[in-house]
Structure formats: C-alpha cells, structure tokens
Amino acid sequence: MATVKNELFEEINAWSNNAVLNSPAWSLNQLDYSEKSVSAVEIIIDEISAKHHEISEEQLDMLAQEYGCYLLITAWRLYGGEFYWNEDLQQPMLIVGEPETCIILLTWQKVKGRLLGDKVDHLGYFFEQFSLDAKATESGKQVLYM
C-alpha cells in the first residue's frame, strides 16, 4: 500500500511541476507553493478561460489536472495530510487531519469549472475556505471541498 501511495504522490507532484513549467513567464516566481501563489493560479486560469472555446476538451482536462495537482501539492505542503485516489470521481484527493478530523480536498472539477469560465469557481476563495478548516481542525469534523 505504501508503494501505491508513493506512486500517487509522485504522479501528483509531476502534474504539479508541469503546471509550473507550462505557466506564463510572468508567473514563474509566483508559483512557489504558498497560499499567496493560489492567486497567481486564479489569474492564469482566468486568462486561459477567456480562450476556452479554442481549446480542446483533452487540453482542458490536462490543464485541470495540472493546476488541480498544483493546488493539492500546495495544500499538502502547507497542512500535511495523505493523498488517496477517489475511484468514483477518478481523481486524487488530499485528506487532512486524520484520524481526529477529516478535511477532504478535490480540485480537478473546481479548476475545470473555472477553465470553462464559471466565476463562481473562484480558486482563491475555494482554497481559502479549505485552509480555514485545515488550520483549525475540530475533533469529529468532516468537510469535503470539491
């Protein structure tokens, strides 16, 4: 099981690194896996969303996976936790606070919605709300962010 978890971590980390490497030149120094860097991701995704009609579904999925993994790695670096694969949604998730609490973060669908132009899927706000729960864990609390 540990090997599977290590492989999942390596895959998530590789997708995250792709997001950084394929980002606009202006953002490279800002994508440092800090909470502040989520604002840069929001700007990048907003710029891409303006052209989403010109991008294939496959490319949109790839971008959602890359930037979704960037958000997962950022959350993991800031709050710890464990990565798991969600079979139902076919995407990785980060679980923070176990066993006392269970704060779950899934990001691919949120990033995809934002790529498609849905301003309600604001990544900065989404990450901020997750962070509030990840920082102040309450025993028995269970929250799902997706």
PDB file of C-alpha atoms in Angstrom:
ATOM      1  CA  MET A   1       0.000   0.000   0.000  1.00  0.00           C
ATOM      2  CA  ALA A   2       2.841   2.408   0.801  1.00  0.00           C
ATOM      3  CA  THR A   3       4.218   1.910  -2.704  1.00  0.00           C
ATOM      4  CA  VAL A   4       0.857   2.794  -4.243  1.00  0.00           C
ATOM      5  CA  LYS A   5       0.694   5.952  -2.089  1.00  0.00           C
ATOM      6  CA  ASN A   6       4.259   6.859  -3.084  1.00  0.00           C
ATOM      7  CA  GLU A   7       3.410   6.373  -6.762  1.00  0.00           C
ATOM      8  CA  LEU A   8       0.297   8.523  -6.396  1.00  0.00           C
ATOM      9  CA  PHE A   9       2.323  11.255  -4.688  1.00  0.00           C
ATOM     10  CA  GLU A  10       4.944  11.144  -7.454  1.00  0.00           C
ATOM     11  CA  GLU A  11       2.252  11.417 -10.123  1.00  0.00           C
ATOM     12  CA  ILE A  12       0.528  14.352  -8.387  1.00  0.00           C
ATOM     13  CA  ASN A  13       3.887  16.069  -7.896  1.00  0.00           C
ATOM     14  CA  ALA A  14       4.828  15.550 -11.571  1.00  0.00           C
ATOM     15  CA  TRP A  15       1.498  17.064 -12.751  1.00  0.00           C
ATOM     16  CA  SER A  16       2.074  19.979 -10.384  1.00  0.00           C
ATOM     17  CA  ASN A  17       5.572  20.546 -11.764  1.00  0.00           C
ATOM     18  CA  ASN A  18       4.101  20.548 -15.289  1.00  0.00           C
ATOM     19  CA  ALA A  19       1.740  23.340 -14.242  1.00  0.00           C
ATOM     20  CA  VAL A  20       4.680  25.418 -13.065  1.00  0.00           C
ATOM     21  CA  LEU A  21       6.817  24.681 -16.136  1.00  0.00           C
ATOM     22  CA  ASN A  22       3.988  25.413 -18.589  1.00  0.00           C
ATOM     23  CA  SER A  23       2.813  28.609 -16.888  1.00  0.00           C
ATOM     24  CA  PRO A  24       3.260  32.087 -18.344  1.00  0.00           C
ATOM     25  CA  ALA A  25       6.724  33.572 -17.821  1.00  0.00           C
ATOM     26  CA  TRP A  26       5.383  36.314 -15.529  1.00  0.00           C
ATOM     27  CA  SER A  27       4.097  33.725 -13.048  1.00  0.00           C
ATOM     28  CA  LEU A  28       7.162  31.510 -12.596  1.00  0.00           C
ATOM     29  CA  ASN A  29       8.491  33.270  -9.494  1.00  0.00           C
ATOM     30  CA  GLN A  30       4.992  33.470  -8.033  1.00  0.00           C
ATOM     31  CA  LEU A  31       4.244  29.746  -8.234  1.00  0.00           C
ATOM     32  CA  ASP A  32       6.113  28.862  -5.054  1.00  0.00           C
ATOM     33  CA  TYR A  33       3.518  26.584  -3.398  1.00  0.00           C
ATOM     34  CA  SER A  34       2.466  29.273  -0.928  1.00  0.00           C
ATOM     35  CA  GLU A  35      -1.084  30.359  -0.124  1.00  0.00           C
ATOM     36  CA  LYS A  36      -0.317  33.573  -1.989  1.00  0.00           C
ATOM     37  CA  SER A  37       0.529  31.582  -5.133  1.00  0.00           C
ATOM     38  CA  VAL A  38      -3.087  30.438  -5.427  1.00  0.00           C
ATOM     39  CA  SER A  39      -3.889  33.992  -6.570  1.00  0.00           C
ATOM     40  CA  ALA A  40      -1.435  33.562  -9.445  1.00  0.00           C
ATOM     41  CA  VAL A  41      -3.137  30.275 -10.383  1.00  0.00           C
ATOM     42  CA  GLU A  42      -6.501  32.071 -10.383  1.00  0.00           C
ATOM     43  CA  ILE A  43      -5.129  34.727 -12.765  1.00  0.00           C
ATOM     44  CA  ILE A  44      -3.579  32.100 -15.069  1.00  0.00           C
ATOM     45  CA  ILE A  45      -6.797  30.078 -15.192  1.00  0.00           C
ATOM     46  CA  ASP A  46      -8.828  33.261 -15.763  1.00  0.00           C
ATOM     47  CA  GLU A  47      -6.623  34.140 -18.756  1.00  0.00           C
ATOM     48  CA  ILE A  48      -6.996  30.640 -20.180  1.00  0.00           C
ATOM     49  CA  SER A  49     -10.751  30.617 -19.594  1.00  0.00           C
ATOM     50  CA  ALA A  50     -11.137  33.608 -21.898  1.00  0.00           C
ATOM     51  CA  LYS A  51      -9.981  31.315 -24.731  1.00  0.00           C
ATOM     52  CA  HIS A  52     -11.578  28.045 -23.573  1.00  0.00           C
ATOM     53  CA  HIS A  53     -13.668  27.777 -26.750  1.00  0.00           C
ATOM     54  CA  GLU A  54     -10.416  27.467 -28.713  1.00  0.00           C
ATOM     55  CA  ILE A  55      -9.032  24.687 -26.522  1.00  0.00           C
ATOM     56  CA  SER A  56      -9.860  21.017 -26.990  1.00  0.00           C
ATOM     57  CA  GLU A  57     -11.624  19.059 -24.259  1.00  0.00           C
ATOM     58  CA  GLU A  58      -8.494  16.936 -23.851  1.00  0.00           C
ATOM     59  CA  GLN A  59      -6.335  20.029 -23.296  1.00  0.00           C
ATOM     60  CA  LEU A  60      -8.852  21.453 -20.807  1.00  0.00           C
ATOM     61  CA  ASP A  61      -8.750  18.179 -18.864  1.00  0.00           C
ATOM     62  CA  MET A  62      -4.950  18.243 -18.865  1.00  0.00           C
ATOM     63  CA  LEU A  63      -4.885  21.841 -17.597  1.00  0.00           C
ATOM     64  CA  ALA A  64      -7.444  20.992 -14.898  1.00  0.00           C
ATOM     65  CA  GLN A  65      -5.274  18.078 -13.797  1.00  0.00           C
ATOM     66  CA  GLU A  66      -2.030  20.073 -13.791  1.00  0.00           C
ATOM     67  CA  TYR A  67      -3.339  23.093 -11.903  1.00  0.00           C
ATOM     68  CA  GLY A  68      -5.544  20.898  -9.717  1.00  0.00           C
ATOM     69  CA  CYS A  69      -2.446  18.962  -8.698  1.00  0.00           C
ATOM     70  CA  TYR A  70      -0.605  22.230  -8.077  1.00  0.00           C
ATOM     71  CA  LEU A  71      -3.346  23.152  -5.607  1.00  0.00           C
ATOM     72  CA  LEU A  72      -3.149  19.712  -3.974  1.00  0.00           C
ATOM     73  CA  ILE A  73       0.636  19.899  -3.550  1.00  0.00           C
ATOM     74  CA  THR A  74       0.344  23.453  -2.205  1.00  0.00           C
ATOM     75  CA  ALA A  75      -2.237  22.294   0.360  1.00  0.00           C
ATOM     76  CA  TRP A  76      -0.111  19.286   1.295  1.00  0.00           C
ATOM     77  CA  ARG A  77       2.997  21.439   1.805  1.00  0.00           C
ATOM     78  CA  LEU A  78       1.040  23.851   3.992  1.00  0.00           C
ATOM     79  CA  TYR A  79      -1.143  21.453   6.004  1.00  0.00           C
ATOM     80  CA  GLY A  80       0.191  17.928   5.573  1.00  0.00           C
ATOM     81  CA  GLY A  81      -2.180  15.052   5.086  1.00  0.00           C
ATOM     82  CA  GLU A  82      -2.334  11.990   2.877  1.00  0.00           C
ATOM     83  CA  PHE A  83      -3.127  11.552  -0.801  1.00  0.00           C
ATOM     84  CA  TYR A  84      -5.672   8.986  -1.931  1.00  0.00           C
ATOM     85  CA  TRP A  85      -7.267   8.136  -5.263  1.00  0.00           C
ATOM     86  CA  ASN A  86     -11.029   8.693  -5.422  1.00  0.00           C
ATOM     87  CA  GLU A  87     -12.382   5.876  -7.586  1.00  0.00           C
ATOM     88  CA  ASP A  88     -15.840   7.412  -8.021  1.00  0.00           C
ATOM     89  CA  LEU A  89     -14.551  10.763  -9.319  1.00  0.00           C
ATOM     90  CA  GLN A  90     -11.376   9.382 -10.929  1.00  0.00           C
ATOM     91  CA  GLN A  91      -9.085  11.978  -9.363  1.00  0.00           C
ATOM     92  CA  PRO A  92      -6.679  12.351  -6.455  1.00  0.00           C
ATOM     93  CA  MET A  93      -7.715  13.863  -3.156  1.00  0.00           C
ATOM     94  CA  LEU A  94      -5.895  15.145  -0.103  1.00  0.00           C
ATOM     95  CA  ILE A  95      -7.204  14.237   3.335  1.00  0.00           C
ATOM     96  CA  VAL A  96      -6.015  16.435   6.197  1.00  0.00           C
ATOM     97  CA  GLY A  97      -6.414  15.952   9.949  1.00  0.00           C
ATOM     98  CA  GLU A  98      -6.980  12.219  10.238  1.00  0.00           C
ATOM     99  CA  PRO A  99      -7.862  10.478  12.492  1.00  0.00           C
ATOM    100  CA  GLU A 100      -9.359  13.246  14.652  1.00  0.00           C
ATOM    101  CA  THR A 101     -10.991  15.048  11.747  1.00  0.00           C
ATOM    102  CA  CYS A 102     -11.407  14.593   8.012  1.00  0.00           C
ATOM    103  CA  ILE A 103     -10.942  17.574   5.704  1.00  0.00           C
ATOM    104  CA  ILE A 104     -11.012  16.376   2.075  1.00  0.00           C
ATOM    105  CA  LEU A 105      -9.781  18.418  -0.883  1.00  0.00           C
ATOM    106  CA  LEU A 106     -10.578  17.507  -4.502  1.00  0.00           C
ATOM    107  CA  THR A 107      -9.524  20.075  -7.081  1.00  0.00           C
ATOM    108  CA  TRP A 108      -9.822  18.863 -10.668  1.00  0.00           C
ATOM    109  CA  GLN A 109     -13.537  19.635 -11.098  1.00  0.00           C
ATOM    110  CA  LYS A 110     -13.170  23.063  -9.489  1.00  0.00           C
ATOM    111  CA  VAL A 111     -10.323  24.018 -11.828  1.00  0.00           C
ATOM    112  CA  LYS A 112     -12.204  22.625 -14.834  1.00  0.00           C
ATOM    113  CA  GLY A 113     -15.260  24.705 -13.959  1.00  0.00           C
ATOM    114  CA  ARG A 114     -13.078  27.789 -13.703  1.00  0.00           C
ATOM    115  CA  LEU A 115     -11.425  26.981 -17.040  1.00  0.00           C
ATOM    116  CA  LEU A 116     -14.877  26.860 -18.609  1.00  0.00           C
ATOM    117  CA  GLY A 117     -15.493  30.413 -17.387  1.00  0.00           C
ATOM    118  CA  ASP A 118     -17.517  29.816 -14.236  1.00  0.00           C
ATOM    119  CA  LYS A 119     -16.564  32.755 -11.994  1.00  0.00           C
ATOM    120  CA  VAL A 120     -18.325  31.044  -9.065  1.00  0.00           C
ATOM    121  CA  ASP A 121     -15.460  28.534  -9.064  1.00  0.00           C
ATOM    122  CA  HIS A 122     -13.027  31.198  -7.783  1.00  0.00           C
ATOM    123  CA  LEU A 123      -9.934  29.222  -6.822  1.00  0.00           C
ATOM    124  CA  GLY A 124      -8.638  31.732  -4.282  1.00  0.00           C
ATOM    125  CA  TYR A 125     -11.868  31.683  -2.289  1.00  0.00           C
ATOM    126  CA  PHE A 126     -12.132  27.895  -2.590  1.00  0.00           C
ATOM    127  CA  PHE A 127      -8.589  27.404  -1.274  1.00  0.00           C
ATOM    128  CA  GLU A 128      -9.091  29.978   1.488  1.00  0.00           C
ATOM    129  CA  GLN A 129     -12.168  28.133   2.780  1.00  0.00           C
ATOM    130  CA  PHE A 130     -10.295  24.825   2.739  1.00  0.00           C
ATOM    131  CA  SER A 131      -7.366  26.474   4.556  1.00  0.00           C
ATOM    132  CA  LEU A 132      -9.589  27.744   7.353  1.00  0.00           C
ATOM    133  CA  ASP A 133     -10.755  24.212   8.104  1.00  0.00           C
ATOM    134  CA  ALA A 134      -7.289  22.687   7.620  1.00  0.00           C
ATOM    135  CA  LYS A 135      -5.756  25.157  10.105  1.00  0.00           C
ATOM    136  CA  ALA A 136      -8.397  24.860  12.818  1.00  0.00           C
ATOM    137  CA  THR A 137      -9.295  21.200  12.910  1.00  0.00           C
ATOM    138  CA  GLU A 138     -12.107  20.250  15.279  1.00  0.00           C
ATOM    139  CA  SER A 139     -12.391  16.704  16.543  1.00  0.00           C
ATOM    140  CA  GLY A 140     -15.023  14.805  14.581  1.00  0.00           C
ATOM    141  CA  LYS A 141     -15.390  17.453  11.891  1.00  0.00           C
ATOM    142  CA  GLN A 142     -15.822  16.145   8.352  1.00  0.00           C
ATOM    143  CA  VAL A 143     -15.749  18.539   5.387  1.00  0.00           C
ATOM    144  CA  LEU A 144     -15.483  17.891   1.656  1.00  0.00           C
ATOM    145  CA  TYR A 145     -14.129  20.581  -0.696  1.00  0.00           C
ATOM    146  CA  MET A 146     -14.618  19.914  -4.386  1.00  0.00           C
TER     147      MET A 146
END
